[in-house]
Amino acid sequence: MNPYAHIRDLPAHAGETVELRGWLCGRRTSGKLIFALVRDGTGVCQCVVEAKTPDAFAVAERAPLESSVILRGVPRADERAPGGIEMHVADFTVIQGREGYPIARKEHGVDFLMNHRHLWLRSLRQTAILRVRHTLVAAARRFFDERGFTLVDTPIFQPGAAEGAGSLFPVEYFGERVYLAQTGQLYLEAAAMALGRVYCFGPTFRAEKSKTRRHLTEFWMVEPEIAFAELPDLMDLAEAFVCQLVEAALRERRDDLQRLGRDLAALERVAPPFPRITYTEAAELLRSDATHQRLVVELEADRARLTDSMRRLAELEARRHSETKAWRQDKLDDEIAALREELRELETDLANRPAHIESARRFQWGDDLGGDEETILTRQFDRPVIVTRYPRQCKAFYMKPAPDDPRVVLNLDVLAPEGYGEIIGGSQREDDLDALCARMKEEGMDPEPYEWYLDLRRYGSVPHGGFGLGIERTVAWICGLRHIRETIPFPRLIGRATP
Ligand code: 4AD
Ligand code: MG
């Protein structure tokens, strides 16, 4: 018999003797009792050690925080304990540990936490985010697998750019220069001509000098590509895809989302049909008086929200001060840290907002929709919005111009609500050889590294298209995180490639 039980399964073992393996993540002593919090990746368990088992008591009293431990004891239902079950410990063994675990429960700055990302990952908040990420990745694969797509892994070393030469990472490749993949798309187009419906799911790299809360230099993208698909097909697929991701998170990770303080009602509103607007309509919406008035009202409301949150912080701090139960103290500490972070972000946001409101009013047809414009746009809708037909100068060379208006391309961006902005970008592709060559020439691109890509337009070209969804942007939105840095285990940002 395997004597070890996971914390998640403890309710089924109530009254039996079991062993737990994990890490000591908190401790409170009250006279003859020690309340040790142990986590094992499946949950956190409050473990009670009594002075009448002196050996266990002595070990539990001295074990440094974050020691690896093995406990033997009996789980019993107790509604006062977190998770509704408490372990009564007979034996307490430390496998390894030492004093001085760098991350204390007190608040740390973002830089400190990022430097200790390898340890920060152990926190309840970070493990909740990692599980949501896992669920979204699995749901994305399931979505395409169930629809008859074949997974095709595309190369990471690539000879040229697909998303603009400005964001390429060059790599020295046995005396030649190649680049890290910005997308798998061009290769996926080749695979779509072989298999019909394909997708890739891998790491992609952008050397953008953008230090924003939405940009990583290394991120994961899932990209479907479909032969004989046109823009309306892509919009329908993107809508169904986003809905399935949100449903999976709500179904499988409700507890984690709640732990993160996510407003679940906002996610439950994500259902078809998504509003579909053109870039031109989006530009008019941005400039309109109605939008302007609405933004001003929202700004006032957010200022009031700031005051409320500050009041709530003071309340929490007072409660923390008088709280005696260790696990409630821990919970309050987490809440306080999260609220402080939120307040800081809100303050910065409020400081920048008046300038954004002004720039929206001055938006000109032909300007690209940047993060600030997307934030403003998506605040007007209660679900994701699909924006199509951008000016061609804003978009990549491979996008097909609209037959009825060659100034715009047959593209789609899906913008997530609540100010999150673009999570999907895609398009119908230029499938005509001459038109594609002309566009590449216009962009000043050397056709040589793309000869193989042009072959796809020489031998059996068909209308086709696809899109890419950034996993980290999607995790940030679904978890309700302000900044993308927490959505990936080891983020790569400008100025950060460690640990
Ligand atoms: O809009 P993008 O650049 O589209 C493409 O790469 C296409 N080749 C995809 C395709 O049609 N097959 O990127 C797609 C998505 C964005 O909507 C965003 O979610 C994410 O990738 N993304 C980033 N995520 C984090 N950091 C960055 N720097 C990102 N750049 C794009
Ligand atoms: Mg894009």
Coordinates of C-alpha atoms and ligand atoms in Angstrom, one line a residue:
M1 CA 0.0 0.0 0.0
N2 CA 1.2 3.5 -0.8
P3 CA 1.2 5.2 2.6
Y4 CA 1.3 8.7 1.1
A5 CA -1.8 10.7 0.5
H6 CA -2.2 14.0 -1.4
I7 CA -3.8 16.9 0.5
R8 CA -6.5 17.0 -2.1
D9 CA -7.5 13.4 -1.3
L10 CA -7.5 13.8 2.5
P11 CA -11.3 13.9 3.0
A12 CA -11.5 10.4 1.7
H13 CA -9.0 9.3 4.4
A14 CA -10.6 10.9 7.4
G15 CA -10.0 8.8 10.4
E16 CA -7.2 6.7 8.9
T17 CA -3.5 7.0 9.5
V18 CA -1.8 8.5 6.4
E19 CA 1.5 10.2 5.5
L20 CA 1.8 13.6 3.9
R21 CA 4.8 14.8 2.0
G22 CA 5.3 18.5 1.2
W23 CA 6.7 21.8 2.4
L24 CA 6.1 23.7 5.6
C25 CA 4.6 27.0 4.5
G26 CA 3.4 28.5 7.8
R27 CA 3.3 27.9 11.5
R28 CA 1.6 29.3 14.6
T29 CA 2.3 28.1 18.1
S30 CA -0.3 28.5 20.9
G31 CA 0.9 27.0 24.1
K32 CA 0.7 23.2 23.8
L33 CA -0.3 23.2 20.2
I34 CA 1.5 23.9 17.0
F35 CA -0.5 24.7 13.8
A36 CA 1.7 23.8 10.9
L37 CA 0.6 24.7 7.4
V38 CA 1.8 22.2 4.9
R39 CA 1.4 22.4 1.1
D40 CA 2.1 19.7 -1.4
G41 CA 1.0 21.1 -4.7
T42 CA -2.6 19.7 -4.5
G43 CA -3.6 21.9 -1.5
V44 CA -2.7 23.3 1.8
C45 CA -3.4 21.4 5.1
Q46 CA -3.5 22.7 8.6
C47 CA -1.6 20.1 10.7
V48 CA -1.9 20.1 14.5
V49 CA 1.0 18.9 16.6
E50 CA 0.3 18.5 20.4
A51 CA 2.9 18.8 23.1
K52 CA 1.9 15.4 24.3
T53 CA 3.9 13.9 21.3
P54 CA 7.1 15.6 22.4
D55 CA 9.3 14.4 19.6
A56 CA 7.0 15.6 16.8
F57 CA 6.4 18.8 18.8
A58 CA 10.2 19.6 19.1
V59 CA 10.7 19.0 15.3
A60 CA 7.7 21.0 14.3
E61 CA 8.7 23.9 16.6
R62 CA 12.2 24.2 15.0
A63 CA 11.6 23.3 11.4
P64 CA 12.5 26.3 9.2
L65 CA 9.8 27.7 6.9
E66 CA 9.8 26.0 3.5
S67 CA 11.5 22.9 4.8
S68 CA 10.5 19.7 3.0
V69 CA 8.7 17.5 5.4
I70 CA 6.9 14.1 5.9
L71 CA 4.1 13.9 8.5
R72 CA 2.2 10.9 9.7
G73 CA -1.1 11.4 11.3
V74 CA -4.9 11.2 11.1
P75 CA -6.9 13.7 9.1
R76 CA -10.2 14.7 10.7
A77 CA -13.0 16.9 9.3
D78 CA -13.0 20.3 11.0
E79 CA -15.0 23.1 9.5
R80 CA -12.7 25.7 11.1
A81 CA -9.7 24.5 9.2
P82 CA -9.0 25.7 5.7
G83 CA -10.2 23.1 3.2
G84 CA -12.5 21.7 6.0
I85 CA -9.9 19.1 7.1
E86 CA -7.2 19.1 9.7
M87 CA -4.4 16.6 10.2
H88 CA -3.6 15.4 13.7
V89 CA 0.1 14.6 13.6
A90 CA 1.9 11.8 15.4
D91 CA 5.3 12.0 13.5
F92 CA 6.9 15.0 12.0
T93 CA 10.1 14.5 10.0
V94 CA 12.2 17.2 8.2
I95 CA 13.8 16.0 5.0
Q96 CA 15.8 19.2 4.5
G97 CA 15.5 22.9 5.3
R98 CA 17.4 25.9 6.6
E99 CA 16.6 29.2 8.1
G100 CA 16.4 32.3 6.0
Y101 CA 13.9 31.5 3.3
P102 CA 14.1 34.8 1.3
I103 CA 10.4 35.4 0.7
A104 CA 8.8 36.3 4.0
R105 CA 5.1 36.9 4.3
K106 CA 5.6 40.6 4.4
E107 CA 5.3 42.6 1.2
H108 CA 8.2 42.5 -1.3
G109 CA 8.7 44.8 -4.3
V110 CA 8.2 43.4 -7.7
D111 CA 11.9 43.4 -8.5
F112 CA 12.7 41.4 -5.4
L113 CA 10.0 38.9 -6.3
M114 CA 11.1 38.6 -9.9
N115 CA 14.7 38.0 -8.8
H116 CA 13.3 35.2 -6.6
R117 CA 10.9 33.9 -9.2
H118 CA 12.1 30.3 -8.6
L119 CA 10.8 30.6 -5.0
W120 CA 8.0 33.0 -5.6
L121 CA 6.4 30.2 -7.7
R122 CA 5.6 28.4 -4.5
S123 CA 3.0 31.0 -3.3
L124 CA -0.7 30.3 -3.4
R125 CA -1.3 33.0 -5.9
Q126 CA 1.4 31.9 -8.3
T127 CA 0.4 28.2 -8.2
A128 CA -3.2 29.2 -8.9
I129 CA -2.1 31.1 -12.0
L130 CA 0.1 28.2 -13.2
R131 CA -2.9 25.8 -12.9
V132 CA -5.1 28.2 -14.9
R133 CA -2.4 28.4 -17.5
H134 CA -2.2 24.6 -17.7
T135 CA -6.0 24.3 -18.1
L136 CA -6.0 26.9 -20.9
V137 CA -3.2 25.2 -22.7
A138 CA -4.9 21.8 -22.4
A139 CA -8.2 23.3 -23.5
A140 CA -6.6 24.9 -26.5
R141 CA -5.2 21.6 -27.7
R142 CA -8.5 19.9 -27.1
F143 CA -10.4 22.5 -29.1
F144 CA -8.3 22.0 -32.2
D145 CA -7.9 18.2 -31.8
E146 CA -11.7 17.8 -31.6
R147 CA -12.1 19.7 -34.8
G148 CA -9.8 17.5 -36.9
F149 CA -6.7 19.8 -36.8
T150 CA -3.3 18.2 -37.0
L151 CA -0.6 19.6 -34.7
V152 CA 2.4 20.6 -36.8
D153 CA 5.5 21.8 -34.9
T154 CA 7.2 24.7 -36.7
P155 CA 10.9 25.7 -36.5
I156 CA 12.2 28.1 -34.0
F157 CA 15.3 29.0 -36.1
Q158 CA 14.0 30.8 -39.1
P159 CA 15.7 32.6 -42.0
G160 CA 13.5 35.7 -42.1
A161 CA 10.8 37.9 -40.5
A162 CA 7.1 37.4 -40.6
E163 CA 5.9 40.1 -38.2
G164 CA 8.3 43.0 -39.0
A165 CA 12.1 43.1 -39.1
G166 CA 12.1 45.5 -36.1
S167 CA 11.4 42.8 -33.6
L168 CA 13.7 40.0 -34.7
F169 CA 16.2 38.2 -32.4
P170 CA 19.2 37.4 -34.5
V171 CA 21.1 34.1 -33.8
E172 CA 24.5 33.2 -35.1
Y173 CA 23.9 29.8 -36.8
F174 CA 27.2 28.1 -37.9
G175 CA 28.4 31.3 -39.5
E176 CA 25.1 32.3 -40.9
R177 CA 22.5 34.7 -39.4
V178 CA 19.1 33.3 -38.6
Y179 CA 16.3 34.5 -36.3
L180 CA 14.2 33.2 -33.5
A181 CA 10.6 32.5 -34.6
Q182 CA 8.1 35.4 -34.3
T183 CA 5.4 33.1 -35.4
G184 CA 5.0 29.6 -36.9
Q185 CA 2.5 30.9 -39.4
L186 CA 4.5 30.8 -42.7
Y187 CA 5.4 27.2 -42.1
L188 CA 1.9 26.4 -41.0
E189 CA 0.6 27.7 -44.3
A190 CA 2.8 25.1 -46.1
A191 CA 1.4 22.4 -43.7
A192 CA -2.2 23.6 -44.4
M193 CA -1.7 22.9 -48.1
A194 CA -0.7 19.4 -47.1
L195 CA -3.2 18.6 -44.3
G196 CA -6.0 21.1 -44.7
R197 CA -6.5 22.1 -41.0
V198 CA -3.4 22.4 -38.9
Y199 CA -2.2 24.2 -35.7
C200 CA 1.1 24.9 -34.0
F201 CA 1.7 25.7 -30.4
G202 CA 5.1 26.9 -29.3
P203 CA 7.3 29.6 -28.0
T204 CA 7.7 32.7 -30.1
F205 CA 10.0 35.7 -29.7
R206 CA 9.8 39.4 -30.2
A207 CA 12.6 41.9 -29.6
E208 CA 10.1 44.7 -29.3
K209 CA 11.4 47.6 -27.2
S210 CA 8.0 47.7 -25.5
K211 CA 8.1 47.8 -21.7
T212 CA 4.4 47.5 -21.1
R213 CA 2.2 45.3 -19.0
R214 CA 1.3 43.3 -22.2
H215 CA 4.6 42.5 -23.7
L216 CA 7.0 39.6 -23.2
T217 CA 10.0 39.0 -25.4
E218 CA 9.3 35.2 -25.2
F219 CA 5.7 34.0 -25.2
W220 CA 3.6 31.0 -26.3
M221 CA 1.2 31.2 -29.2
V222 CA -1.3 28.7 -30.5
E223 CA -1.9 29.2 -34.2
P224 CA -4.5 27.4 -36.4
E225 CA -4.3 27.7 -40.2
I226 CA -7.0 26.5 -42.6
A227 CA -7.1 25.8 -46.3
F228 CA -10.2 27.2 -48.1
A229 CA -11.0 29.4 -45.1
E230 CA -12.1 33.1 -45.5
L231 CA -12.4 35.9 -43.0
P232 CA -16.0 35.0 -41.8
D233 CA -14.9 31.4 -41.1
L234 CA -11.9 32.7 -39.1
M235 CA -14.2 35.0 -37.0
D236 CA -16.5 32.1 -36.2
L237 CA -13.6 29.9 -35.2
A238 CA -12.0 32.5 -33.0
E239 CA -15.2 33.2 -31.2
A240 CA -15.9 29.5 -30.5
F241 CA -12.3 29.1 -29.4
V242 CA -12.3 32.0 -26.9
C243 CA -15.6 30.8 -25.5
Q244 CA -14.3 27.3 -25.0
L245 CA -11.2 28.6 -23.2
V246 CA -13.2 30.7 -20.8
E247 CA -15.6 27.8 -20.1
A248 CA -12.8 25.4 -19.3
A249 CA -11.3 27.9 -16.8
L250 CA -14.7 28.4 -15.2
R251 CA -15.4 24.7 -15.0
E252 CA -12.0 23.4 -13.9
R253 CA -10.4 26.3 -12.1
R254 CA -13.2 28.1 -10.3
D255 CA -11.4 27.8 -6.9
D256 CA -8.2 29.2 -8.3
L257 CA -10.0 32.1 -10.0
Q258 CA -11.7 32.9 -6.8
R259 CA -8.5 32.8 -4.9
L260 CA -7.1 35.3 -7.4
G261 CA -10.1 37.5 -6.7
R262 CA -11.4 37.2 -10.2
D263 CA -14.9 38.7 -11.0
L264 CA -16.5 35.4 -12.2
A265 CA -19.6 37.2 -13.4
A266 CA -17.6 39.1 -16.0
L267 CA -16.2 35.8 -17.4
E268 CA -19.7 34.2 -17.4
R269 CA -20.9 36.9 -19.8
V270 CA -18.4 35.7 -22.4
A271 CA -20.7 34.0 -24.9
P272 CA -21.5 34.3 -28.6
P273 CA -22.1 36.4 -30.5
F274 CA -19.1 38.7 -30.0
P275 CA -19.6 42.2 -31.3
R276 CA -17.9 42.5 -34.7
I277 CA -16.8 45.9 -35.9
T278 CA -14.4 47.2 -38.5
Y279 CA -11.4 49.3 -37.8
T280 CA -13.1 52.3 -39.4
E281 CA -16.0 51.8 -37.0
A282 CA -13.6 51.4 -34.1
A283 CA -11.9 54.7 -35.1
E284 CA -15.2 56.5 -35.1
L285 CA -16.1 55.0 -31.8
L286 CA -12.8 56.2 -30.3
R287 CA -13.3 59.8 -31.5
S288 CA -17.0 60.1 -30.7
D289 CA -18.4 62.5 -28.2
A290 CA -20.4 59.7 -26.6
T291 CA -17.2 57.8 -25.9
H292 CA -15.5 60.9 -24.6
Q293 CA -18.3 61.5 -22.1
R294 CA -18.3 57.9 -21.0
L295 CA -14.6 57.9 -20.4
V296 CA -14.8 61.0 -18.3
V297 CA -17.6 59.4 -16.2
E298 CA -15.5 56.2 -15.8
L299 CA -12.5 58.2 -14.7
E300 CA -14.5 59.8 -11.9
A301 CA -15.9 56.4 -10.9
D302 CA -12.4 54.9 -10.8
R303 CA -11.2 57.8 -8.7
A304 CA -14.0 56.9 -6.3
R305 CA -12.9 53.3 -6.5
L306 CA -9.4 54.3 -5.5
T307 CA -10.8 56.0 -2.4
D308 CA -12.9 52.9 -1.5
S309 CA -9.9 50.6 -2.0
M310 CA -7.8 52.7 0.3
R311 CA -10.5 52.5 2.9
R312 CA -10.7 48.7 2.5
L313 CA -6.9 48.4 2.8
A314 CA -7.0 50.3 6.1
E315 CA -9.8 47.9 7.3
L316 CA -7.8 44.8 6.3
E317 CA -4.8 46.1 8.0
A318 CA -6.7 46.6 11.2
R319 CA -8.2 43.1 11.0
R320 CA -4.8 41.6 10.4
H321 CA -3.5 43.4 13.5
S322 CA -6.1 41.8 15.7
E323 CA -6.3 38.3 14.0
T324 CA -4.9 35.4 16.0
K325 CA -5.5 32.4 13.7
A326 CA -2.4 31.7 11.7
W327 CA -4.1 30.6 8.5
R328 CA -6.4 33.7 8.6
Q329 CA -3.4 35.9 9.1
D330 CA -1.8 34.3 6.1
K331 CA -4.9 34.8 4.1
L332 CA -5.1 38.5 5.1
D333 CA -1.5 39.0 4.3
D334 CA -2.1 37.7 0.8
E335 CA -5.2 39.9 0.4
I336 CA -3.3 43.0 1.7
A337 CA -0.4 42.4 -0.6
A338 CA -2.7 41.9 -3.6
L339 CA -4.7 45.0 -2.7
R340 CA -1.6 47.2 -2.3
E341 CA -0.4 46.0 -5.7
E342 CA -3.8 46.8 -7.2
L343 CA -3.8 50.3 -5.6
R344 CA -0.4 51.1 -7.0
E345 CA -1.5 50.0 -10.5
L346 CA -4.7 51.9 -10.2
E347 CA -2.9 55.1 -9.2
T348 CA -0.5 54.9 -12.2
D349 CA -3.4 54.2 -14.5
L350 CA -5.4 57.1 -13.1
A351 CA -2.5 59.4 -13.6
N352 CA -2.1 58.5 -17.3
R353 CA -5.8 58.4 -18.1
P354 CA -6.5 62.0 -18.9
A355 CA -3.8 61.9 -21.6
H356 CA -5.3 58.7 -23.1
I357 CA -8.7 60.2 -23.2
E358 CA -7.4 63.2 -25.1
S359 CA -5.4 61.0 -27.6
A360 CA -8.5 58.9 -28.3
R361 CA -10.4 62.0 -29.3
R362 CA -7.6 62.9 -31.7
F363 CA -7.3 59.4 -33.3
Q364 CA -6.9 59.5 -37.1
W365 CA -7.9 56.9 -39.6
G366 CA -4.6 55.1 -40.5
D367 CA -3.2 55.2 -36.9
D368 CA -2.6 51.8 -35.4
L369 CA -4.8 50.7 -32.5
G370 CA -2.3 50.6 -29.7
G371 CA -2.7 49.3 -26.2
D372 CA -4.3 52.5 -24.9
E373 CA -6.9 52.6 -27.7
E374 CA -7.7 48.9 -27.2
T375 CA -8.2 49.5 -23.5
I376 CA -10.6 52.3 -24.2
L377 CA -12.5 50.3 -26.9
T378 CA -12.9 47.2 -24.9
R379 CA -14.2 49.0 -21.9
Q380 CA -17.3 49.7 -24.1
F381 CA -18.2 46.1 -24.4
D382 CA -19.1 43.4 -21.9
R383 CA -17.5 40.6 -24.0
P384 CA -14.7 40.2 -26.4
V385 CA -15.0 42.2 -29.6
I386 CA -13.7 41.3 -33.0
V387 CA -12.2 44.1 -35.0
T388 CA -11.6 43.6 -38.8
R389 CA -10.3 45.4 -41.9
Y390 CA -7.4 47.4 -40.6
P391 CA -5.5 49.8 -42.8
R392 CA -2.9 47.7 -44.7
Q393 CA 0.0 49.9 -43.5
C394 CA -0.7 48.8 -39.9
K395 CA -0.5 45.1 -40.7
A396 CA 1.9 42.4 -42.0
F397 CA 2.9 41.8 -45.6
Y398 CA 1.0 38.5 -45.9
M399 CA -2.5 39.8 -45.3
K400 CA -4.9 39.9 -48.2
P401 CA -6.4 43.3 -49.1
A402 CA -10.2 43.5 -49.1
P403 CA -11.5 43.1 -52.7
D404 CA -14.0 46.0 -52.2
D405 CA -11.5 48.4 -50.5
P406 CA -7.8 47.8 -51.1
R407 CA -6.8 50.3 -48.4
V408 CA -7.7 47.7 -45.8
V409 CA -6.9 44.0 -45.2
L410 CA -9.0 41.0 -44.4
N411 CA -7.7 40.6 -40.9
L412 CA -9.2 40.1 -37.5
D413 CA -8.1 41.1 -34.0
V414 CA -10.0 39.8 -31.0
L415 CA -9.8 42.2 -28.1
A416 CA -10.5 41.0 -24.6
P417 CA -12.9 43.0 -22.5
E418 CA -12.3 44.9 -19.2
G419 CA -9.5 46.8 -20.9
Y420 CA -7.3 43.8 -21.7
G421 CA -7.1 44.3 -25.4
E422 CA -5.7 42.1 -28.2
I423 CA -5.4 38.4 -27.4
I424 CA -5.8 37.2 -31.0
G425 CA -4.4 38.5 -34.3
G426 CA -5.0 36.8 -37.6
S427 CA -6.1 37.2 -41.2
Q428 CA -6.9 35.8 -44.5
R429 CA -3.6 35.4 -46.4
E430 CA -2.6 36.9 -49.8
D431 CA -2.9 33.8 -52.0
D432 CA -2.0 35.4 -55.3
L433 CA 1.7 35.2 -56.3
D434 CA 1.9 38.6 -58.1
A435 CA 0.1 40.5 -55.5
L436 CA 2.2 39.0 -52.7
C437 CA 5.5 39.8 -54.6
A438 CA 4.3 43.4 -55.2
R439 CA 3.5 43.9 -51.5
M440 CA 6.9 42.4 -50.5
K441 CA 8.6 44.8 -52.8
E442 CA 6.7 47.7 -51.4
E443 CA 7.9 46.7 -48.0
G444 CA 11.5 46.5 -49.2
M445 CA 11.7 42.8 -48.4
D446 CA 14.4 40.6 -50.0
P447 CA 12.4 37.8 -51.6
E448 CA 15.2 35.3 -51.4
P449 CA 14.5 33.8 -48.0
Y450 CA 10.8 33.6 -48.9
E451 CA 11.1 31.7 -52.2
W452 CA 9.8 28.5 -50.5
Y453 CA 6.8 30.6 -49.2
L454 CA 6.1 31.9 -52.7
D455 CA 6.0 28.3 -54.0
L456 CA 2.8 27.9 -52.0
R457 CA 1.3 30.5 -54.4
R458 CA 2.8 28.7 -57.4
Y459 CA 1.5 25.2 -56.9
G460 CA -2.1 24.9 -56.0
S461 CA -2.8 28.1 -54.1
V462 CA -6.1 28.4 -52.4
P463 CA -7.8 31.0 -50.2
H464 CA -6.7 30.3 -46.6
G465 CA -6.1 32.0 -43.3
G466 CA -5.6 31.6 -39.6
F467 CA -4.8 33.4 -36.4
G468 CA -2.6 33.3 -33.3
L469 CA -3.7 33.5 -29.7
G470 CA -1.2 34.6 -27.1
I471 CA -1.5 32.3 -24.1
E472 CA 0.0 34.8 -21.6
R473 CA -2.4 37.6 -22.6
T474 CA -5.2 35.2 -22.3
V475 CA -4.1 34.0 -18.9
A476 CA -3.8 37.6 -17.8
W477 CA -7.3 38.4 -18.9
I478 CA -8.9 35.2 -17.5
C479 CA -7.1 35.5 -14.2
G480 CA -7.7 39.2 -14.0
L481 CA -4.0 40.1 -13.7
R482 CA -2.8 43.6 -14.4
H483 CA 0.6 42.6 -15.6
I484 CA 1.7 39.8 -18.0
R485 CA 4.8 39.0 -15.9
E486 CA 2.9 36.6 -13.6
T487 CA 1.3 34.5 -16.4
I488 CA 4.4 32.5 -17.4
P489 CA 6.7 30.5 -15.1
F490 CA 9.9 32.4 -15.9
P491 CA 9.1 35.6 -17.7
R492 CA 11.4 37.2 -20.3
L493 CA 11.0 40.9 -20.5
I494 CA 13.2 43.8 -21.6
G495 CA 15.9 43.9 -19.0
R496 CA 15.1 40.5 -17.6
A497 CA 16.3 37.1 -18.7
T498 CA 17.0 35.6 -15.2
P499 CA 16.4 33.5 -13.2
Ligands
4AD1 O1 -0.9 39.6 -33.8 P1 0.3 38.8 -33.8 O2 1.6 39.4 -34.0 O3 0.0 37.7 -35.0 C1 0.9 36.8 -35.5 O4 2.0 36.5 -35.0 C2 0.3 36.0 -36.6 N1 1.4 35.4 -37.4 C3 -0.6 34.9 -36.0 C4 -1.3 34.1 -37.1 O5 -2.1 34.7 -37.9 N2 -1.0 32.9 -37.2 O6 0.4 37.9 -32.5 C5 -0.7 37.1 -32.2 C6 -1.0 37.1 -30.7 C7 -1.4 38.5 -30.2 O7 -2.8 38.7 -30.4 C8 -1.0 38.4 -28.7 O8 -2.0 37.7 -28.0 C9 0.2 37.6 -28.7 O9 0.2 36.9 -29.9 N3 1.4 38.5 -28.7 C10 2.2 38.7 -27.6 N4 2.0 38.3 -26.3 C11 2.9 38.7 -25.4 N5 4.0 39.5 -25.7 C12 4.1 39.9 -26.9 N6 5.2 40.7 -27.2 C13 3.2 39.6 -28.0 N7 3.1 39.8 -29.3 C14 2.0 39.2 -29.7
MG2 MG -1.4 41.6 -33.5

